[in-house]
Coordinates of C-alpha atoms and ligand atoms in Angstrom, one line a residue:
M1 CA -70.3 79.8 -10.3
P2 CA -73.2 81.2 -8.5
Q3 CA -74.9 84.1 -10.1
G4 CA -76.8 86.9 -8.7
L5 CA -74.6 89.4 -7.1
K6 CA -73.2 92.4 -9.1
K7 CA -69.5 92.0 -10.3
G8 CA -66.8 93.4 -7.6
F9 CA -69.1 92.7 -4.7
A10 CA -67.3 93.5 -1.7
V11 CA -67.5 91.5 1.5
L12 CA -66.2 92.4 4.7
G13 CA -65.3 89.4 6.7
I14 CA -65.0 89.4 10.5
E15 CA -63.7 86.7 12.6
S16 CA -63.1 86.6 16.5
S17 CA -64.0 83.0 17.4
C18 CA -60.5 82.5 19.2
D19 CA -57.4 84.5 19.5
E20 CA -57.1 86.1 16.3
T21 CA -58.9 89.5 15.5
A22 CA -59.2 89.3 12.0
C23 CA -61.1 91.4 9.1
A24 CA -60.7 91.2 5.4
L25 CA -62.2 92.7 2.4
V26 CA -62.7 90.1 -0.4
E27 CA -64.4 90.7 -3.9
D28 CA -66.4 88.2 -5.6
G29 CA -65.7 85.5 -2.9
R30 CA -62.1 85.1 -4.2
R31 CA -60.1 88.4 -4.6
V32 CA -58.5 89.2 -1.3
L33 CA -58.2 93.1 -1.2
S34 CA -56.9 92.9 2.4
N35 CA -56.5 90.5 5.1
V36 CA -55.6 92.0 8.8
I37 CA -54.8 89.4 11.5
D38 CA -54.4 91.0 14.7
S39 CA -53.0 87.8 16.6
Q40 CA -53.0 87.6 20.3
I41 CA -50.7 84.8 20.4
E42 CA -48.1 86.6 22.4
L43 CA -50.4 87.4 25.0
H44 CA -51.7 83.8 25.5
R45 CA -48.3 82.1 25.3
L46 CA -47.8 83.4 28.9
Y47 CA -50.3 81.2 30.0
G48 CA -49.6 78.2 27.8
G49 CA -53.2 78.5 25.9
V50 CA -55.9 80.9 25.4
V51 CA -57.5 82.6 28.3
P52 CA -61.0 83.0 27.1
E53 CA -61.6 86.1 29.2
L54 CA -58.4 87.9 28.1
A55 CA -59.2 87.0 24.4
G56 CA -62.7 88.5 24.7
R57 CA -61.5 91.6 26.2
N58 CA -58.7 91.9 23.6
H59 CA -61.0 91.4 20.7
V60 CA -63.1 94.5 22.0
M61 CA -60.0 96.8 22.0
A62 CA -58.9 95.4 18.5
I63 CA -61.8 95.0 16.4
D64 CA -62.7 98.4 15.3
R65 CA -58.9 99.1 14.5
A66 CA -58.8 95.9 12.6
A67 CA -61.8 96.6 10.1
K68 CA -60.7 100.2 9.7
R69 CA -57.2 98.9 8.6
A70 CA -58.6 96.3 6.5
L71 CA -60.5 99.0 4.4
A72 CA -57.5 101.3 4.4
D73 CA -55.3 98.5 3.2
A74 CA -57.7 97.7 0.4
G75 CA -57.7 101.4 -0.6
A76 CA -61.5 101.5 0.2
D77 CA -63.9 102.9 3.1
F78 CA -67.0 101.8 4.6
S79 CA -69.2 102.9 1.8
D80 CA -67.5 100.4 -0.5
V81 CA -68.7 97.5 1.8
D82 CA -71.7 95.5 0.0
A83 CA -72.3 92.9 2.8
V84 CA -70.8 92.0 6.3
A85 CA -70.1 88.4 6.9
V86 CA -69.1 87.3 10.4
T87 CA -68.3 84.1 12.1
C88 CA -71.0 83.3 14.6
G89 CA -69.8 79.9 15.8
A90 CA -68.1 77.6 16.7
G91 CA -65.8 79.2 19.1
L92 CA -65.5 81.0 22.6
V93 CA -68.8 82.6 23.2
G94 CA -67.1 85.8 24.7
C95 CA -65.0 86.0 21.6
L96 CA -67.8 85.3 19.2
L97 CA -70.1 87.9 21.0
V98 CA -67.6 90.7 20.1
G99 CA -67.4 90.0 16.3
V100 CA -71.1 89.4 16.0
S101 CA -72.0 92.6 18.0
Y102 CA -69.6 94.6 15.8
A103 CA -71.0 93.3 12.6
K104 CA -74.4 93.8 13.5
A105 CA -73.9 97.4 14.4
L106 CA -71.9 98.0 11.0
A107 CA -74.2 96.2 8.9
Y108 CA -77.2 98.2 10.4
S109 CA -75.4 101.3 10.3
L110 CA -74.3 100.8 6.6
G111 CA -77.7 99.5 5.4
V112 CA -75.8 96.3 3.9
P113 CA -76.8 92.7 4.3
L114 CA -75.5 90.7 7.4
V115 CA -74.5 87.0 6.7
A116 CA -73.8 84.5 9.4
V117 CA -70.8 82.4 8.8
N118 CA -69.9 78.9 10.2
H119 CA -66.1 78.9 11.3
I120 CA -65.6 75.3 10.1
E121 CA -67.2 76.1 6.8
A122 CA -65.2 79.1 6.4
H123 CA -61.9 77.3 6.8
M124 CA -62.8 75.1 3.6
C125 CA -63.4 78.3 1.6
A126 CA -59.7 79.4 2.0
N127 CA -59.4 77.3 -1.3
Y128 CA -61.4 79.9 -3.3
L129 CA -59.2 82.7 -2.1
G130 CA -57.0 83.7 -5.2
T131 CA -57.9 80.4 -7.2
D132 CA -60.4 79.3 -9.6
A133 CA -61.3 76.2 -7.4
E134 CA -64.9 74.9 -7.4
P135 CA -66.7 72.1 -5.9
P136 CA -67.3 69.2 -5.8
Y137 CA -64.1 68.2 -3.9
L138 CA -63.1 66.3 -0.7
C139 CA -61.6 68.5 2.0
I140 CA -59.2 67.4 5.0
L141 CA -60.4 70.0 7.7
A142 CA -57.8 69.6 10.3
S143 CA -57.8 72.5 12.9
G144 CA -57.3 73.3 16.7
G145 CA -61.1 72.4 17.3
H146 CA -62.3 70.2 14.3
T147 CA -60.9 67.1 12.5
A148 CA -62.7 65.6 9.7
V149 CA -62.9 64.5 5.9
V150 CA -65.7 66.5 4.2
H151 CA -67.5 65.9 0.7
V152 CA -68.0 69.5 -0.5
A153 CA -70.6 69.0 -3.1
G154 CA -71.3 72.6 -3.7
Y155 CA -70.3 76.2 -2.5
N156 CA -72.8 75.4 0.6
E157 CA -73.1 71.8 0.7
Y158 CA -70.9 69.9 3.1
S159 CA -71.2 66.2 4.4
V160 CA -68.7 64.6 7.0
L161 CA -67.5 61.5 5.9
S162 CA -65.1 60.8 8.6
S163 CA -64.0 62.8 11.6
T164 CA -62.6 62.5 15.0
V165 CA -64.6 60.8 18.0
D166 CA -62.6 62.9 20.5
D167 CA -59.8 65.3 20.3
A168 CA -59.0 67.4 17.3
I169 CA -55.6 66.9 15.6
G170 CA -54.6 70.4 16.3
E171 CA -55.3 69.8 20.0
A172 CA -53.2 66.7 19.9
F173 CA -50.3 68.7 18.1
D174 CA -50.9 71.4 20.9
K175 CA -50.6 68.8 23.8
V176 CA -47.7 67.0 22.7
A177 CA -45.7 70.1 22.2
R178 CA -46.6 71.3 25.6
T179 CA -45.4 68.2 27.2
L180 CA -42.0 68.8 25.2
G181 CA -42.0 72.1 26.8
L182 CA -42.4 73.9 23.7
P183 CA -44.2 77.5 23.5
Y184 CA -48.0 77.9 22.5
P185 CA -49.2 77.0 20.0
G186 CA -47.4 74.0 19.5
G187 CA -48.4 72.8 16.1
P188 CA -45.7 75.1 14.2
Q189 CA -43.1 74.0 16.6
I190 CA -43.7 70.3 16.2
D191 CA -43.8 70.8 12.4
R192 CA -40.3 72.8 12.5
L193 CA -38.8 70.2 14.8
S194 CA -39.9 67.3 12.8
E195 CA -38.1 68.3 9.9
S196 CA -34.7 67.2 11.3
G197 CA -36.2 64.2 13.0
K198 CA -36.8 60.6 12.2
P199 CA -40.0 58.6 12.8
V200 CA -38.3 56.1 15.0
Y201 CA -41.0 55.7 17.6
R202 CA -43.8 53.5 17.3
L203 CA -47.1 55.0 18.3
P204 CA -50.7 54.0 17.9
S205 CA -52.7 54.8 14.7
P206 CA -55.7 57.2 15.5
L207 CA -57.6 55.3 12.7
L208 CA -60.9 53.6 14.0
K209 CA -62.4 50.3 12.2
N210 CA -65.4 52.4 11.0
G211 CA -63.2 55.1 9.1
N212 CA -63.5 57.7 11.9
L213 CA -60.4 58.8 14.2
S214 CA -59.4 59.0 17.6
Y215 CA -56.5 61.4 18.6
S216 CA -56.9 61.3 22.2
G217 CA -55.2 57.6 22.3
L218 CA -52.4 58.7 20.3
K219 CA -51.8 61.9 22.4
T220 CA -51.8 60.0 25.5
A221 CA -49.4 57.5 24.2
V222 CA -47.1 60.1 23.4
V223 CA -47.5 61.8 26.7
N224 CA -46.8 58.4 28.4
L225 CA -44.0 57.6 26.3
M226 CA -42.3 60.9 27.5
H227 CA -43.3 60.6 31.2
N228 CA -41.9 56.7 31.1
A229 CA -38.5 58.0 29.8
A230 CA -38.3 60.8 32.2
Q231 CA -39.0 58.2 35.1
R232 CA -36.0 55.9 33.7
N233 CA -33.9 59.2 33.2
E234 CA -33.7 58.5 29.5
A235 CA -33.7 61.3 27.0
L236 CA -36.0 61.2 24.3
D237 CA -35.2 63.0 21.0
A238 CA -37.5 65.7 20.5
A239 CA -37.2 66.0 16.8
D240 CA -37.6 62.2 16.4
L241 CA -40.6 62.4 18.6
S242 CA -42.1 65.2 16.7
A243 CA -41.5 63.4 13.2
S244 CA -43.0 60.2 14.8
F245 CA -46.2 62.1 15.9
S246 CA -46.5 64.1 12.9
R247 CA -46.5 60.9 10.7
A248 CA -48.8 58.9 13.1
A249 CA -51.4 61.7 13.2
I250 CA -51.3 62.9 9.4
D251 CA -50.7 59.4 7.6
P252 CA -54.3 57.9 8.5
L253 CA -55.9 61.1 7.5
L254 CA -54.7 60.9 4.2
S255 CA -55.2 57.3 3.7
V256 CA -58.8 57.7 4.8
A257 CA -59.2 60.8 2.5
E258 CA -57.7 58.7 -0.6
K259 CA -60.5 55.9 0.3
H260 CA -63.1 58.5 -0.1
L261 CA -61.8 60.2 -3.1
K262 CA -61.7 56.6 -5.0
R263 CA -65.2 55.8 -3.9
L264 CA -66.7 58.8 -4.9
G265 CA -64.8 59.3 -8.0
L266 CA -63.8 62.9 -6.8
K267 CA -60.6 64.4 -8.6
T268 CA -60.0 67.1 -6.2
L269 CA -58.6 67.0 -2.5
A270 CA -58.4 70.3 -0.6
L271 CA -56.8 71.1 3.0
A272 CA -58.0 73.5 5.0
G273 CA -57.8 74.6 9.0
G274 CA -54.7 75.6 11.0
V275 CA -52.9 72.1 10.4
A276 CA -53.2 72.5 6.7
A277 CA -50.1 74.7 7.2
N278 CA -48.2 71.7 8.3
G279 CA -45.4 71.1 6.1
Y280 CA -45.5 67.1 6.3
L281 CA -49.4 67.2 5.5
R282 CA -48.8 69.4 2.5
G283 CA -45.8 67.5 1.2
E284 CA -47.4 64.2 1.5
A285 CA -50.7 65.7 0.0
Q286 CA -48.4 66.7 -3.0
R287 CA -47.1 63.3 -3.2
L288 CA -50.3 61.7 -3.1
S289 CA -51.4 64.1 -6.3
Q290 CA -48.1 62.9 -8.0
R291 CA -49.1 59.3 -7.4
T292 CA -52.7 59.4 -8.1
G293 CA -53.2 62.3 -10.6
I294 CA -55.5 64.0 -8.2
R295 CA -55.5 67.8 -8.1
V296 CA -54.3 68.8 -4.6
L297 CA -55.4 72.5 -3.3
L298 CA -53.3 73.9 -0.6
P299 CA -54.4 77.4 0.4
E300 CA -51.4 79.7 1.5
K301 CA -50.3 79.1 4.9
K302 CA -51.8 82.5 6.2
L303 CA -55.2 81.3 4.9
C304 CA -54.9 78.0 6.6
T305 CA -55.0 79.5 10.3
D306 CA -57.9 81.9 11.3
N307 CA -58.5 84.7 9.0
G308 CA -61.3 87.2 8.0
A309 CA -60.9 86.5 4.3
M310 CA -62.3 83.0 4.5
V311 CA -65.4 84.3 6.2
A312 CA -65.8 86.8 3.6
S313 CA -65.6 84.1 0.8
Q314 CA -68.2 81.9 2.7
G315 CA -70.4 85.1 3.3
Y316 CA -70.3 85.7 -0.4
F317 CA -71.2 82.4 -1.6
L318 CA -74.1 82.2 1.2
L319 CA -75.4 85.2 -0.2
A320 CA -75.1 84.4 -3.8
E321 CA -76.9 81.1 -3.5
K322 CA -79.0 81.4 -0.3
G323 CA -79.6 85.0 0.2
V324 CA -79.7 86.8 3.6
N325 CA -79.5 84.3 6.3
C326 CA -80.0 86.0 9.4
D327 CA -81.2 89.3 11.0
L328 CA -80.1 91.6 13.9
T329 CA -81.3 88.8 16.5
L330 CA -78.1 86.9 15.2
N331 CA -76.5 85.4 18.3
A332 CA -73.0 83.8 19.0
A333 CA -73.4 79.9 18.6
P334 CA -70.5 78.4 20.6
T335 CA -71.0 74.7 19.6
L336 CA -72.3 75.2 16.0
R337 CA -71.6 72.2 14.0
L338 CA -70.7 71.6 10.3
R339 CA -74.0 71.2 8.2
G340 CA -74.3 67.7 7.2
D341 CA -72.3 66.5 10.4
K342 CA -73.8 64.1 12.7
P343 CA -73.7 64.1 16.5
S344 CA -72.2 60.7 17.3
R345 CA -69.9 58.9 15.1
R346 CA -68.1 56.2 17.5
Ligands
KG4_401 O1 -57.8 76.8 12.3 P1 -56.9 77.3 13.5 O2 -56.1 78.5 13.4 O3 -57.9 77.6 14.7 C1 -58.9 76.7 14.8 O4 -60.0 76.9 14.2 O5 -58.8 75.5 15.7 O6 -56.1 76.1 13.9 C2 -55.2 76.2 15.1 C3 -54.3 75.0 15.4 C4 -53.5 74.8 16.4 O7 -53.8 73.6 17.2 C5 -52.3 74.8 16.0 O8 -51.3 74.5 16.6 C6 -52.5 74.2 14.5 O9 -53.6 74.8 14.2 N1 -51.4 74.6 13.7 C7 -50.5 73.6 13.2 C8 -49.5 74.3 12.3 N2 -50.1 75.6 12.2 C9 -51.2 75.8 13.0 N3 -50.4 72.3 13.5 C10 -49.4 71.6 12.8 N4 -48.5 72.2 11.8 C11 -48.5 73.4 11.8 N5 -47.5 74.0 10.9
ZN402 ZN1 -60.1 78.1 12.8

């Protein structure tokens, strides 16, 4: 455990990288005192996906309310905040700027440290919330913007072992759902439908020879299957297609993770990111645990999708181990990568 911060150190985490305005107060990087998520999903559903300008404008309207509600829910006020952590990237620039500007003003006015947090790293920290989990572990990071198998060697030490070379897995879930005529965001809809389906359709594997993944081909194969069936006036079973797609997308991710676990002798596998809320992925990870004795960490579903608590947690561990990592010149970094990731992996 990192030392150096007083016991009960409270970090206000602020997240506004996409379509959730989220603020949370977290003590010692683990104890969630409040977790407010003001979601814009209903607004963007009208357009079938996130409209960046609308998202940015809505963050402006929601952020102060969300921060104040996070403090009220925790029975705290601004004087109880020991540090402010904010997602500075990756994400939509207009959205990130709202959180970053708010966090800068707040930290300055309260006279407390400001910590810049990488959204992708924050997702992995959801595994510390309400648990005693500690690095090292292997993490399957599966979200709408990223897909990777990451070796988490320390609270701030990440190295990407395998990753997608094109689309993220969540993007593929959303695209398949959209082609099936399901509302945004499609991941949870496919998840629900696949429970009653059978994996009867043959689909290509996203696994590449070098251990990386490519979700664009799988996504296109499903879309083509649907278009070809429509041209022949054939009806495809949406539940069976959802089950087939879920397995095709998720099984290779788990098998590649298992190989890395064995190779590195790691005993813990964690899930992170929005797709970690997926029932099939969670079930298969638990089966892997029963089969191999590997400990599996499954964050609460609400902590898998975007939230402020994960940002507060990564902020805490950054401050505790590395000290203050930014000043009031902090800017949004829309294309920020994970530390330890390499630019090209094809
Ligand atoms: O982590 P997240 O909230 O935002 C990003 O950082 O991208 O992930 C959102 C993604 C979306 O693509 C959404 O469809 C997917 O996570 N997702 C799911 C489920 N819940 C959310 N995908 C599959 N099954 C789910 N239950
Ligand atoms: Zn996210």
